[in-house]
Amino acid sequence: MSLRRILTLAATCVAPLLCAVPLRMEWKTLPAAPAAVARPFAGLVDGRLMFAGGSTYEATKAYVATVSAYDPKRGEWKTLGTLPEGVAEGGAVVLPEGLVCVGGVTAKGPTAEAFLLKADGSRETLPACPYGTLSMTAAVAWEGGAAFVGGLLNGEPTNRVFTLRRKSGVWQWGELPPFPGPARSQAVAAVQNGDQKSPVLAVFGGSVTAGDGKPMAAYDGYGYAKGFDGAWAWKPLGKTPVSTIGATFLPVGDQHVLLFGGYDGTMWDRAQRMLPADWKRMLAEPPEAFEWNRRVYAWHAVTGKWSEYGEFPEGTLPRCGAAAAVLPAVGKEPPRILLVAGEVKPARRTTAGSEISFVRHGWAFSWVSWVVIGVYFLAMVGMAMIFVMRQKTADSYFRGGKSIPWFVAGMSIFATMLSSITFISIPTMTYIGDWRYFPMVLCILAMAPIAIYFYLPFFCRLNITSAYEYLEKRFNLAIRLFGSGVFNVFMVCRVAVVTLLPALALDAVTGIGVEDCILICGVATILYCCVGGLDAVIWSDFVQGVVLLGGAITVLVVLIMNTEGGFGGFVGIAQEHDKLRLLDFRFLLKEPVFWVVVIQGLVSNLSSYTSDQCVVQRYIACTNERKAANSIWFNGVLSVIASIIFYAIGTALYTHYFSHPGQMDVTMPKSDSVFPLFMAIELHPLIAGLVIAAIFAATISTLSANLTSASTAITTDFVLRFRPGMTGPQQVRCGRLCVIVIGILGVGAALTLAQLPTRSLFDEFQKFIAMLTAGLTALFFMGIFMPRVGGVPAVIGLLANYVVCYGLDLIPAGSALAVWKPHPFVYGGIGLVVCVLVAWGLSLLFPNTRPTEGLTHFSRPEGDTP
């Protein structure tokens, strides 16, 4: 059978696994606006739609000066005051200070004036535009200030882009590079999160000057974003499906921009060339005769694709120059859109307004999915109960009785390290980026022989329960307690991230709320870890690792086969849009090039396999040293295979939505929700249940590892130090109490983290690992390889590490020192080197006087190396 026939058969088999449930827009009529105007200054300030100025049309055009606000909570309009004179057709941008209004047209003609309109209707005069008078300007928020794109500059179309932002308390004008293509007016613009983790300033359409000197509708688009080389530049964005003249262009969710209304391009071109008599006859026609755009279109900033998303309902006229704003999501309610006033045909305004909400009519996720998840959880609970009945001693609770088979321990290390961070954040990272972080995974294999040959003998042969017992034997008690304390802080933060990500998934598929989902995930895992102990956790990790890989492979096949063109389309689309870029050998420290990624990979994996109690606790649970080494190698191979799968899932998400842009949820609040929302909206309920179970498998395996490891470290390093006479049952009870405390702290941190705007949690988590654990890694490194370094130099080196790492992170962007600020992935490597060098230098003055026999590489414990 040919490869083509095999792929066709596979596509036929997996097609039923998709079950898309579309998102619908529902329109609600608002109270009439105070005046029938078009092109006012408008924006959402302090939760209300500010509405200032605008033009009316009776016999002739006139300009109004009224300032009003619509309160969506009360459902009423309120007049706040008046402007010094009527003005319309300018640009308005919402900033933290209020509504920044620039330019426009008054009864006297175009103006360059600028002012800040505050929530109470008061005004603050701002510096006038120094470049001339601006009207019909697209305005957007950009890098803490405002950008004014195109429009009429001194009465002529332009493609220049001006900025206005506050620097050191002073408002200052500046200019960005002009966008390509001909000069234009009435273009639409928006800023949204685009591909390669960069925001993009997108400009589309408008009116340009034709060869006969008359205006003509344009359909081209351009985006200003950061390129692969890190430099900002304009690039083509393709063509719009309709004319954008007079349209409303609103960013919604994390990645989409919606286009409402606008002139019909063909009619616009014809109207600009009409004789006065023809124009007068045309104005007598009803609004429906002008065929203005009734459809609502969505532009996806990551794939650059347009899709039709709905239309104006029957009885609601499309309009141009409307006032509009996006009401942010509140709790479980998705964002809403306010669309008020505007022009419904030439020379005719309206007071009508609409509130647009987004409703999903059903979910692909159903009772079938819950049955799959329920069966999985019952199996895990049953496994935990078996180990509860077997649990007798502190050794079995904290070390699994040192009887865990090597392949089970290896799978447990794999499941522990491959958490929900991997299951959700890595696909997100490759969906909005590429494969440049993949060399980080290969560093696991590079670290395996180092961990086995240099570190494993000490952990296995010193008969320790906590990895930080070694630090006391090698240095002193203070360093042991510090190392264990840092690890436990790390565990609280890791519990927060690992709990948040599946909560995003559960919220996406059920809509019960992220906060509620965090509580469900956290409480379930805390209870599970309390009763089970280490051997229950490790054996359940084994099962969860199998479920995790099975769910991931299933989703990858579904995504590829439902990409346009199947596997060939997957590869072709990915290559065309640089989604498979892997190696970047530029010599830079500010971008995630190969060298930066490798530094992070080496430091983070050195930390994981040499100083992380989660990992150390698993391989010392094996029956002997050689089997512990086998578990490390087994984990390394599994990790590379699994990472390939998850990186490919992210790329396949891109190619899938490139092929089917209309199936994506425009209200998606964070990029980390892209994979969960795909499962909730498009997967068959059976497969969705399997994948959500896999996510919970990843979550529980990591959380249980974090909680049991933190419990072991606290009990062994702190409690037993000060209460050495505790019996085995007392130690077990203490361990369970520690599980509860660490779990509660982690859940609280997850609830806080859920409120923060973060594009990619993977990047933030990697930076956090590098900054917090590099010093801990350095302690174990110096303990084993630098016998001359004692406790005092080690502590001072440790402090130097944290000063450098956190000092680099605190350097503000745009400052004079920012030129020396490297990529966050380098922080850990720099901190580790600083710690080692400072400690080594001080050891020349204060050499170690403690005995190191059997505690350094130069005096290994007795026995053969593995």
Short mmCIF file of C-alpha atoms in Angstrom, two decimals, residues 43-498:
data_model
loop_
_atom_site.label_atom_id
_atom_site.label_comp_id
_atom_site.label_asym_id
_atom_site.label_seq_id
_atom_site.Cartn_x
_atom_site.Cartn_y
_atom_site.Cartn_z
CA GLY A 43 -12.76 54.37 24.20
CA LEU A 44 -13.29 52.40 27.40
CA VAL A 45 -12.18 54.46 30.42
CA ASP A 46 -12.79 53.27 33.97
CA GLY A 47 -15.27 50.65 32.73
CA ARG A 48 -17.40 53.14 30.74
CA LEU A 49 -17.53 53.96 27.04
CA MET A 50 -16.30 57.56 26.73
CA PHE A 51 -17.92 59.33 23.82
CA ALA A 52 -16.69 62.82 22.85
CA GLY A 53 -17.36 65.01 19.83
CA GLY A 54 -18.28 63.58 16.44
CA SER A 55 -19.96 64.96 13.34
CA THR A 56 -23.68 65.24 12.58
CA TYR A 57 -25.39 65.82 9.27
CA GLU A 58 -28.60 67.69 8.65
CA ALA A 59 -28.41 69.92 5.62
CA THR A 60 -24.66 70.16 6.06
CA LYS A 61 -22.01 68.54 8.20
CA ALA A 62 -21.65 69.97 11.70
CA TYR A 63 -19.40 69.14 14.66
CA VAL A 64 -20.52 68.53 18.24
CA ALA A 65 -18.61 69.12 21.49
CA THR A 66 -20.58 66.99 23.96
CA VAL A 67 -18.73 64.52 26.20
CA SER A 68 -20.85 61.55 27.31
CA ALA A 69 -20.26 58.14 28.87
CA TYR A 70 -22.19 54.89 28.71
CA ASP A 71 -22.15 52.76 31.85
CA PRO A 72 -22.73 49.09 30.84
CA LYS A 73 -23.47 48.07 34.44
CA ARG A 74 -26.30 50.60 34.81
CA GLY A 75 -27.28 50.53 31.15
CA GLU A 76 -27.49 54.31 30.94
CA TRP A 77 -25.84 57.34 29.35
CA LYS A 78 -24.54 60.32 31.30
CA THR A 79 -23.41 63.72 30.01
CA LEU A 80 -20.04 64.71 31.50
CA GLY A 81 -19.41 68.07 29.88
CA THR A 82 -18.30 69.67 26.63
CA LEU A 83 -15.14 70.21 24.63
CA PRO A 84 -14.00 73.77 23.79
CA GLU A 85 -15.25 73.21 20.25
CA GLY A 86 -16.85 70.49 18.17
CA VAL A 87 -14.40 68.03 16.63
CA ALA A 88 -14.50 64.69 14.79
CA GLU A 89 -12.39 62.37 12.64
CA GLY A 90 -9.37 62.33 14.95
CA GLY A 91 -7.57 59.49 16.71
CA ALA A 92 -8.28 58.28 20.24
CA VAL A 93 -6.32 55.80 22.37
CA VAL A 94 -7.06 54.47 25.84
CA LEU A 95 -4.03 54.68 28.16
CA PRO A 96 -3.86 54.29 31.95
CA GLU A 97 -4.09 58.09 32.27
CA GLY A 98 -7.34 58.29 30.28
CA LEU A 99 -8.44 58.79 26.66
CA VAL A 100 -5.73 60.45 24.55
CA CYS A 101 -7.36 62.40 21.70
CA VAL A 102 -5.34 63.82 18.81
CA GLY A 103 -6.17 65.83 15.70
CA GLY A 104 -9.43 65.72 13.82
CA VAL A 105 -11.53 68.30 11.99
CA THR A 106 -13.40 71.25 13.48
CA ALA A 107 -15.62 73.91 11.90
CA LYS A 108 -12.40 75.87 11.29
CA GLY A 109 -10.69 72.97 9.52
CA PRO A 110 -8.19 70.23 10.46
CA THR A 111 -6.39 70.55 13.79
CA ALA A 112 -3.19 69.26 15.38
CA GLU A 113 -4.39 69.72 18.96
CA ALA A 114 -4.13 66.91 21.52
CA PHE A 115 -5.70 66.45 24.92
CA LEU A 116 -6.25 63.83 27.63
CA LEU A 117 -9.89 63.14 28.47
CA LYS A 118 -10.27 61.74 31.99
CA ALA A 119 -13.01 59.54 33.40
CA ASP A 120 -14.85 62.48 34.98
CA GLY A 121 -14.94 64.40 31.68
CA SER A 122 -12.15 66.83 32.58
CA ARG A 123 -9.40 67.60 30.08
CA GLU A 124 -5.63 67.95 30.23
CA THR A 125 -3.94 69.72 27.32
CA LEU A 126 -1.15 67.70 25.68
CA PRO A 127 1.54 68.82 23.23
CA ALA A 128 0.09 69.37 19.76
CA CYS A 129 1.27 67.12 16.95
CA PRO A 130 4.47 68.79 15.68
CA TYR A 131 4.21 67.18 12.24
CA GLY A 132 1.06 68.96 11.10
CA THR A 133 -2.70 68.48 11.25
CA LEU A 134 -4.05 64.94 11.45
CA SER A 135 -7.51 63.66 10.59
CA MET A 136 -9.12 60.27 9.88
CA THR A 137 -6.27 58.65 11.82
CA ALA A 138 -6.08 55.05 12.99
CA ALA A 139 -4.88 55.14 16.60
CA VAL A 140 -3.62 52.28 18.78
CA ALA A 141 -1.92 51.74 22.13
CA TRP A 142 1.75 50.98 21.53
CA GLU A 143 4.56 50.29 24.04
CA GLY A 144 3.04 52.27 26.87
CA GLY A 145 1.93 55.14 24.65
CA ALA A 146 -0.11 55.87 21.54
CA ALA A 147 0.61 55.40 17.85
CA PHE A 148 -1.23 57.27 15.08
CA VAL A 149 -1.16 55.45 11.77
CA GLY A 150 -1.78 56.94 8.34
CA GLY A 151 -4.74 59.27 7.81
CA LEU A 152 -4.63 62.74 6.33
CA LEU A 153 -1.53 64.72 7.29
CA ASN A 154 -1.90 68.41 6.41
CA GLY A 155 -4.77 67.37 4.13
CA GLU A 156 -2.80 64.72 2.20
CA PRO A 157 -2.81 60.91 2.62
CA THR A 158 0.23 59.57 4.46
CA ASN A 159 1.86 56.31 5.50
CA ARG A 160 3.81 57.85 8.38
CA VAL A 161 3.36 56.58 11.94
CA PHE A 162 3.63 58.99 14.86
CA THR A 163 3.89 58.11 18.57
CA LEU A 164 2.97 59.99 21.73
CA ARG A 165 4.08 58.67 25.10
CA ARG A 166 4.93 59.91 28.57
CA LYS A 167 8.64 59.74 29.43
CA SER A 168 9.79 60.82 32.89
CA GLY A 169 6.45 62.55 33.38
CA VAL A 170 6.64 64.50 30.10
CA TRP A 171 4.54 63.75 27.01
CA GLN A 172 6.79 63.44 23.94
CA TRP A 173 6.14 62.91 20.23
CA GLY A 174 8.16 60.50 18.13
CA GLU A 175 7.96 58.56 14.88
CA LEU A 176 8.15 54.92 13.77
CA PRO A 177 9.31 53.84 10.31
CA PRO A 178 6.56 54.47 7.71
CA PHE A 179 4.61 51.41 6.64
CA PRO A 180 5.10 50.14 3.06
CA GLY A 181 2.75 50.73 0.19
CA PRO A 182 1.12 53.94 -0.99
CA ALA A 183 0.05 56.75 1.35
CA ARG A 184 -3.53 56.34 2.52
CA SER A 185 -6.31 57.64 4.71
CA GLN A 186 -9.03 55.81 6.66
CA ALA A 187 -6.94 52.68 7.16
CA VAL A 188 -7.73 50.52 10.19
CA ALA A 189 -5.05 49.50 12.69
CA ALA A 190 -4.76 47.36 15.80
CA VAL A 191 -2.11 45.88 18.07
CA GLN A 192 -2.39 42.20 18.90
CA ASN A 193 -0.17 39.30 19.98
CA GLY A 194 1.34 37.82 16.85
CA ASP A 195 3.67 35.03 15.81
CA GLN A 196 7.13 34.47 17.33
CA LYS A 197 5.95 35.86 20.70
CA SER A 198 5.96 39.41 19.34
CA PRO A 199 3.16 41.98 19.40
CA VAL A 200 2.28 43.18 15.93
CA LEU A 201 1.02 46.61 14.88
CA ALA A 202 -1.27 45.69 11.99
CA VAL A 203 -2.48 48.21 9.37
CA PHE A 204 -5.06 47.27 6.74
CA GLY A 205 -6.80 48.82 3.76
CA GLY A 206 -8.07 52.38 3.68
CA SER A 207 -8.24 54.70 0.72
CA VAL A 208 -5.30 55.40 -1.63
CA THR A 209 -4.93 57.67 -4.64
CA ALA A 210 -5.57 55.95 -7.97
CA GLY A 211 -3.89 56.72 -11.28
CA ASP A 212 -6.62 59.20 -12.17
CA GLY A 213 -5.94 61.15 -8.99
CA LYS A 214 -9.18 60.00 -7.36
CA PRO A 215 -9.46 57.99 -4.09
CA MET A 216 -9.70 54.21 -4.40
CA ALA A 217 -10.27 51.46 -1.84
CA ALA A 218 -7.15 49.51 -0.81
CA TYR A 219 -7.08 45.96 0.51
CA ASP A 220 -3.42 45.38 1.42
CA GLY A 221 -2.08 44.97 4.94
CA TYR A 222 1.24 45.44 6.75
CA GLY A 223 2.52 44.51 10.21
CA TYR A 224 5.24 46.06 12.35
CA ALA A 225 6.77 43.32 14.49
CA LYS A 226 10.00 41.81 15.73
CA GLY A 227 11.65 39.54 13.18
CA PHE A 228 13.72 36.40 13.60
CA ASP A 229 16.85 38.53 14.00
CA GLY A 230 15.29 40.52 16.84
CA ALA A 231 14.93 43.70 14.75
CA TRP A 232 11.60 45.50 14.34
CA ALA A 233 10.43 45.89 10.75
CA TRP A 234 7.33 46.08 8.55
CA LYS A 235 6.19 43.01 6.64
CA PRO A 236 3.24 42.27 4.31
CA LEU A 237 0.17 40.72 5.93
CA GLY A 238 -1.83 39.83 2.85
CA LYS A 239 -5.17 41.23 1.73
CA THR A 240 -8.43 41.89 3.54
CA PRO A 241 -11.62 40.12 2.43
CA VAL A 242 -13.52 43.44 2.19
CA SER A 243 -12.87 47.16 2.15
CA THR A 244 -11.90 48.56 5.57
CA ILE A 245 -12.87 52.18 4.88
CA GLY A 246 -14.96 53.42 7.80
CA ALA A 247 -14.84 50.02 9.52
CA THR A 248 -14.30 49.28 13.21
CA PHE A 249 -11.24 47.15 13.98
CA LEU A 250 -11.17 45.80 17.57
CA PRO A 251 -8.64 43.47 19.27
CA VAL A 252 -10.48 40.69 21.14
CA GLY A 253 -8.98 37.96 23.28
CA ASP A 254 -5.28 37.14 23.08
CA GLN A 255 -4.79 36.86 19.30
CA HIS A 256 -7.76 38.10 17.23
CA VAL A 257 -9.02 41.37 15.79
CA LEU A 258 -12.65 41.71 14.65
CA LEU A 259 -13.74 43.88 11.72
CA PHE A 260 -17.25 45.40 11.84
CA GLY A 261 -18.99 47.42 9.11
CA GLY A 262 -17.26 49.56 6.49
CA TYR A 263 -18.06 50.89 3.03
CA ASP A 264 -18.49 48.57 0.09
CA GLY A 265 -15.23 49.02 -1.85
CA THR A 266 -16.80 48.93 -5.30
CA MET A 267 -19.41 51.53 -4.37
CA TRP A 268 -16.73 53.68 -2.72
CA ASP A 269 -14.66 53.73 -5.90
CA ARG A 270 -17.71 54.57 -7.99
CA ALA A 271 -18.94 57.28 -5.60
CA GLN A 272 -15.63 59.14 -5.75
CA ARG A 273 -16.09 59.56 -9.51
CA MET A 274 -19.80 60.53 -9.54
CA LEU A 275 -21.10 63.78 -10.88
CA PRO A 276 -22.98 65.99 -8.34
CA ALA A 277 -26.35 65.06 -9.83
CA ASP A 278 -25.61 61.33 -9.58
CA TRP A 279 -24.39 61.82 -6.00
CA LYS A 280 -27.64 63.59 -5.09
CA ARG A 281 -29.73 60.75 -6.55
CA MET A 282 -27.64 58.18 -4.68
CA LEU A 283 -28.22 59.93 -1.33
CA ALA A 284 -31.96 59.44 -1.78
CA GLU A 285 -31.53 55.65 -1.71
CA PRO A 286 -32.27 53.71 1.54
CA PRO A 287 -29.31 52.44 3.62
CA GLU A 288 -29.76 48.86 2.39
CA ALA A 289 -29.04 49.97 -1.19
CA PHE A 290 -25.43 50.88 -0.31
CA GLU A 291 -24.48 47.29 0.48
CA TRP A 292 -22.15 48.20 3.30
CA ASN A 293 -20.39 45.26 4.87
CA ARG A 294 -22.85 43.24 6.97
CA ARG A 295 -20.42 40.41 7.74
CA VAL A 296 -18.10 40.33 10.73
CA TYR A 297 -14.58 39.15 9.94
CA ALA A 298 -11.87 37.92 12.30
CA TRP A 299 -8.14 38.37 11.64
CA HIS A 300 -5.88 35.96 13.50
CA ALA A 301 -2.59 37.67 14.34
CA VAL A 302 -0.58 34.43 14.75
CA THR A 303 -1.41 32.73 11.43
CA GLY A 304 -2.32 35.97 9.59
CA LYS A 305 -5.54 34.38 8.29
CA TRP A 306 -8.96 35.99 7.87
CA SER A 307 -12.22 34.17 8.53
CA GLU A 308 -15.90 35.08 8.48
CA TYR A 309 -17.22 35.12 12.02
CA GLY A 310 -20.83 36.22 11.81
CA GLU A 311 -22.92 39.13 10.58
CA PHE A 312 -25.11 42.01 11.67
CA PRO A 313 -28.53 40.61 12.62
CA GLU A 314 -31.69 41.37 10.71
CA GLY A 315 -32.89 44.89 11.52
CA THR A 316 -29.45 46.15 12.59
CA LEU A 317 -27.75 48.32 9.98
CA PRO A 318 -23.99 48.11 9.43
CA ARG A 319 -22.30 51.40 10.05
CA CYS A 320 -19.11 53.35 9.48
CA GLY A 321 -17.26 55.56 11.95
CA ALA A 322 -18.94 54.01 14.99
CA ALA A 323 -17.78 54.40 18.58
CA ALA A 324 -16.64 51.04 19.90
CA ALA A 325 -14.97 49.37 22.87
CA VAL A 326 -14.28 45.90 24.24
CA LEU A 327 -15.55 45.16 27.75
CA PRO A 328 -13.01 42.79 29.35
CA ALA A 329 -13.95 39.33 30.53
CA VAL A 330 -15.30 39.21 34.09
CA GLY A 331 -15.15 35.91 35.94
CA LYS A 332 -16.76 33.27 33.76
CA GLU A 333 -18.22 35.85 31.37
CA PRO A 334 -16.30 36.28 28.09
CA PRO A 335 -15.51 39.77 26.77
CA ARG A 336 -18.30 41.85 25.20
CA ILE A 337 -18.25 44.50 22.50
CA LEU A 338 -20.03 47.85 22.48
CA LEU A 339 -20.80 49.31 19.04
CA VAL A 340 -22.55 52.69 19.19
CA ALA A 341 -23.74 55.39 16.72
CA GLY A 342 -21.93 55.96 13.41
CA GLU A 343 -23.04 56.45 9.83
CA VAL A 344 -25.56 54.04 8.23
CA LYS A 345 -25.34 55.66 4.81
CA PRO A 346 -23.65 58.80 3.43
CA ALA A 347 -24.94 61.92 5.26
CA ARG A 348 -27.08 59.89 7.69
CA ARG A 349 -26.09 59.12 11.28
CA THR A 350 -27.71 56.92 13.91
CA THR A 351 -28.08 56.81 17.70
CA ALA A 352 -28.49 53.02 17.70
CA GLY A 353 -26.11 50.88 19.72
CA SER A 354 -25.44 47.18 20.17
CA GLU A 355 -23.81 45.01 22.82
CA ILE A 356 -22.27 41.87 21.32
CA SER A 357 -21.58 38.84 23.48
CA PHE A 358 -20.04 35.49 22.61
CA VAL A 359 -21.89 32.27 23.37
CA ARG A 360 -20.91 28.69 22.64
CA HIS A 361 -23.96 26.58 21.83
CA GLY A 362 -22.89 23.40 23.52
CA TRP A 363 -19.45 21.84 24.00
CA ALA A 364 -17.70 18.99 22.28
CA PHE A 365 -16.70 17.97 25.81
CA SER A 366 -19.64 15.96 27.20
CA TRP A 367 -20.67 13.25 29.66
CA VAL A 368 -18.62 10.76 27.66
CA SER A 369 -15.51 12.79 28.46
CA TRP A 370 -16.40 12.86 32.14
CA VAL A 371 -16.82 9.07 32.16
CA VAL A 372 -13.29 8.65 30.78
CA ILE A 373 -11.87 11.03 33.39
CA GLY A 374 -13.91 9.38 36.14
CA VAL A 375 -12.63 5.91 35.26
CA TYR A 376 -9.09 7.23 35.31
CA PHE A 377 -9.47 8.89 38.71
CA LEU A 378 -11.11 5.81 40.23
CA ALA A 379 -8.15 3.77 39.05
CA MET A 380 -5.73 6.23 40.67
CA VAL A 381 -7.72 6.25 43.92
CA GLY A 382 -7.77 2.45 43.93
CA MET A 383 -4.00 2.37 43.50
CA ALA A 384 -3.54 4.84 46.34
CA MET A 385 -5.73 2.74 48.66
CA ILE A 386 -3.65 -0.35 47.93
CA PHE A 387 -0.55 1.50 49.09
CA VAL A 388 -2.34 2.94 52.10
CA MET A 389 -2.94 -0.60 53.30
CA ARG A 390 0.71 -1.48 52.66
CA GLN A 391 2.11 1.65 54.33
CA LYS A 392 3.90 0.85 57.59
CA THR A 393 7.19 2.71 58.03
CA ALA A 394 8.74 6.14 57.49
CA ASP A 395 11.23 4.53 55.10
CA SER A 396 8.45 3.28 52.82
CA TYR A 397 6.65 6.64 52.99
CA PHE A 398 9.71 8.80 52.21
CA ARG A 399 11.93 6.41 50.19
CA GLY A 400 9.58 3.72 48.88
CA GLY A 401 11.48 1.09 50.89
CA LYS A 402 14.28 1.27 48.27
CA SER A 403 12.46 -1.43 46.30
CA ILE A 404 11.27 0.42 43.18
CA PRO A 405 12.15 -1.26 39.81
CA TRP A 406 14.46 0.88 37.66
CA PHE A 407 12.03 1.20 34.73
CA VAL A 408 9.25 2.35 37.08
CA ALA A 409 11.58 4.87 38.72
CA GLY A 410 12.67 6.08 35.26
CA MET A 411 9.08 6.51 34.14
CA SER A 412 8.36 8.33 37.39
CA ILE A 413 11.25 10.76 36.82
CA PHE A 414 9.96 11.27 33.28
CA ALA A 415 6.37 11.88 34.45
CA THR A 416 7.61 14.20 37.18
CA MET A 417 9.71 16.36 34.86
CA LEU A 418 7.18 16.22 32.00
CA SER A 419 4.42 18.03 33.83
CA SER A 420 1.41 20.01 32.66
CA ILE A 421 4.01 22.72 31.96
CA THR A 422 5.21 20.45 29.18
CA PHE A 423 1.77 19.25 28.12
CA ILE A 424 0.35 22.75 27.67
CA SER A 425 3.20 25.27 27.57
CA ILE A 426 5.50 23.52 25.07
CA PRO A 427 2.72 23.23 22.44
CA THR A 428 1.91 26.89 23.12
CA MET A 429 5.55 27.83 22.69
CA THR A 430 5.94 26.11 19.30
CA TYR A 431 2.48 27.28 18.18
CA ILE A 432 3.47 30.95 18.64
CA GLY A 433 7.17 30.30 18.00
CA ASP A 434 9.33 27.56 16.55
CA TRP A 435 11.67 24.73 17.62
CA ARG A 436 14.61 26.85 18.76
CA TYR A 437 14.21 25.64 22.36
CA PHE A 438 14.48 21.97 21.39
CA PRO A 439 18.28 21.69 21.99
CA MET A 440 17.40 22.26 25.65
CA VAL A 441 15.83 18.79 25.65
CA LEU A 442 18.97 17.12 24.32
CA CYS A 443 20.85 18.50 27.31
CA ILE A 444 19.05 15.86 29.39
CA LEU A 445 21.09 13.19 27.62
CA ALA A 446 24.23 15.29 28.02
CA MET A 447 23.65 15.55 31.79
CA ALA A 448 22.78 11.87 32.33
CA PRO A 449 26.38 10.50 32.33
CA ILE A 450 27.55 13.39 34.53
CA ALA A 451 24.79 12.74 37.06
CA ILE A 452 25.45 8.99 36.99
CA TYR A 453 29.23 9.06 37.25
CA PHE A 454 29.86 12.05 39.52
CA TYR A 455 26.72 12.53 41.67
CA LEU A 456 24.79 9.27 41.91
CA PRO A 457 27.40 7.43 44.05
CA PHE A 458 27.16 10.02 46.81
CA PHE A 459 23.36 9.97 46.99
CA CYS A 460 23.10 6.17 46.82
CA ARG A 461 25.98 5.19 49.11
CA LEU A 462 25.63 7.79 51.84
CA ASN A 463 22.20 6.30 52.69
CA ILE A 464 20.47 9.68 52.77
CA THR A 465 16.77 10.48 52.59
CA SER A 466 17.08 14.15 51.61
CA ALA A 467 19.60 15.30 49.01
CA TYR A 468 20.47 18.21 51.29
CA GLU A 469 21.85 15.90 53.96
CA TYR A 470 24.92 15.78 51.74
CA LEU A 471 25.36 19.56 52.09
CA GLU A 472 25.60 19.28 55.87
CA LYS A 473 28.10 16.44 55.66
CA ARG A 474 30.19 18.40 53.15
CA PHE A 475 29.77 22.00 54.39
CA ASN A 476 27.69 22.73 57.48
CA LEU A 477 24.17 22.70 58.89
CA ALA A 478 23.39 26.27 57.77
CA ILE A 479 24.03 25.43 54.12
CA ARG A 480 21.92 22.28 54.39
CA LEU A 481 19.01 24.27 55.80
CA PHE A 482 19.46 27.03 53.22
CA GLY A 483 19.56 24.54 50.34
CA SER A 484 16.47 22.73 51.58
CA GLY A 485 14.70 26.06 52.15
CA VAL A 486 15.42 27.23 48.60
CA PHE A 487 14.16 23.92 47.26
CA ASN A 488 10.91 24.24 49.20
CA VAL A 489 10.34 27.79 47.94
CA PHE A 490 10.92 26.44 44.44
CA MET A 491 8.37 23.69 45.10
CA VAL A 492 5.69 26.16 46.19
CA CYS A 493 6.19 28.17 43.00
CA ARG A 494 6.30 25.06 40.84
CA VAL A 495 3.11 23.77 42.41
CA ALA A 496 1.50 27.10 41.49
CA VAL A 497 2.45 26.88 37.81
CA VAL A 498 1.67 23.17 37.50
#
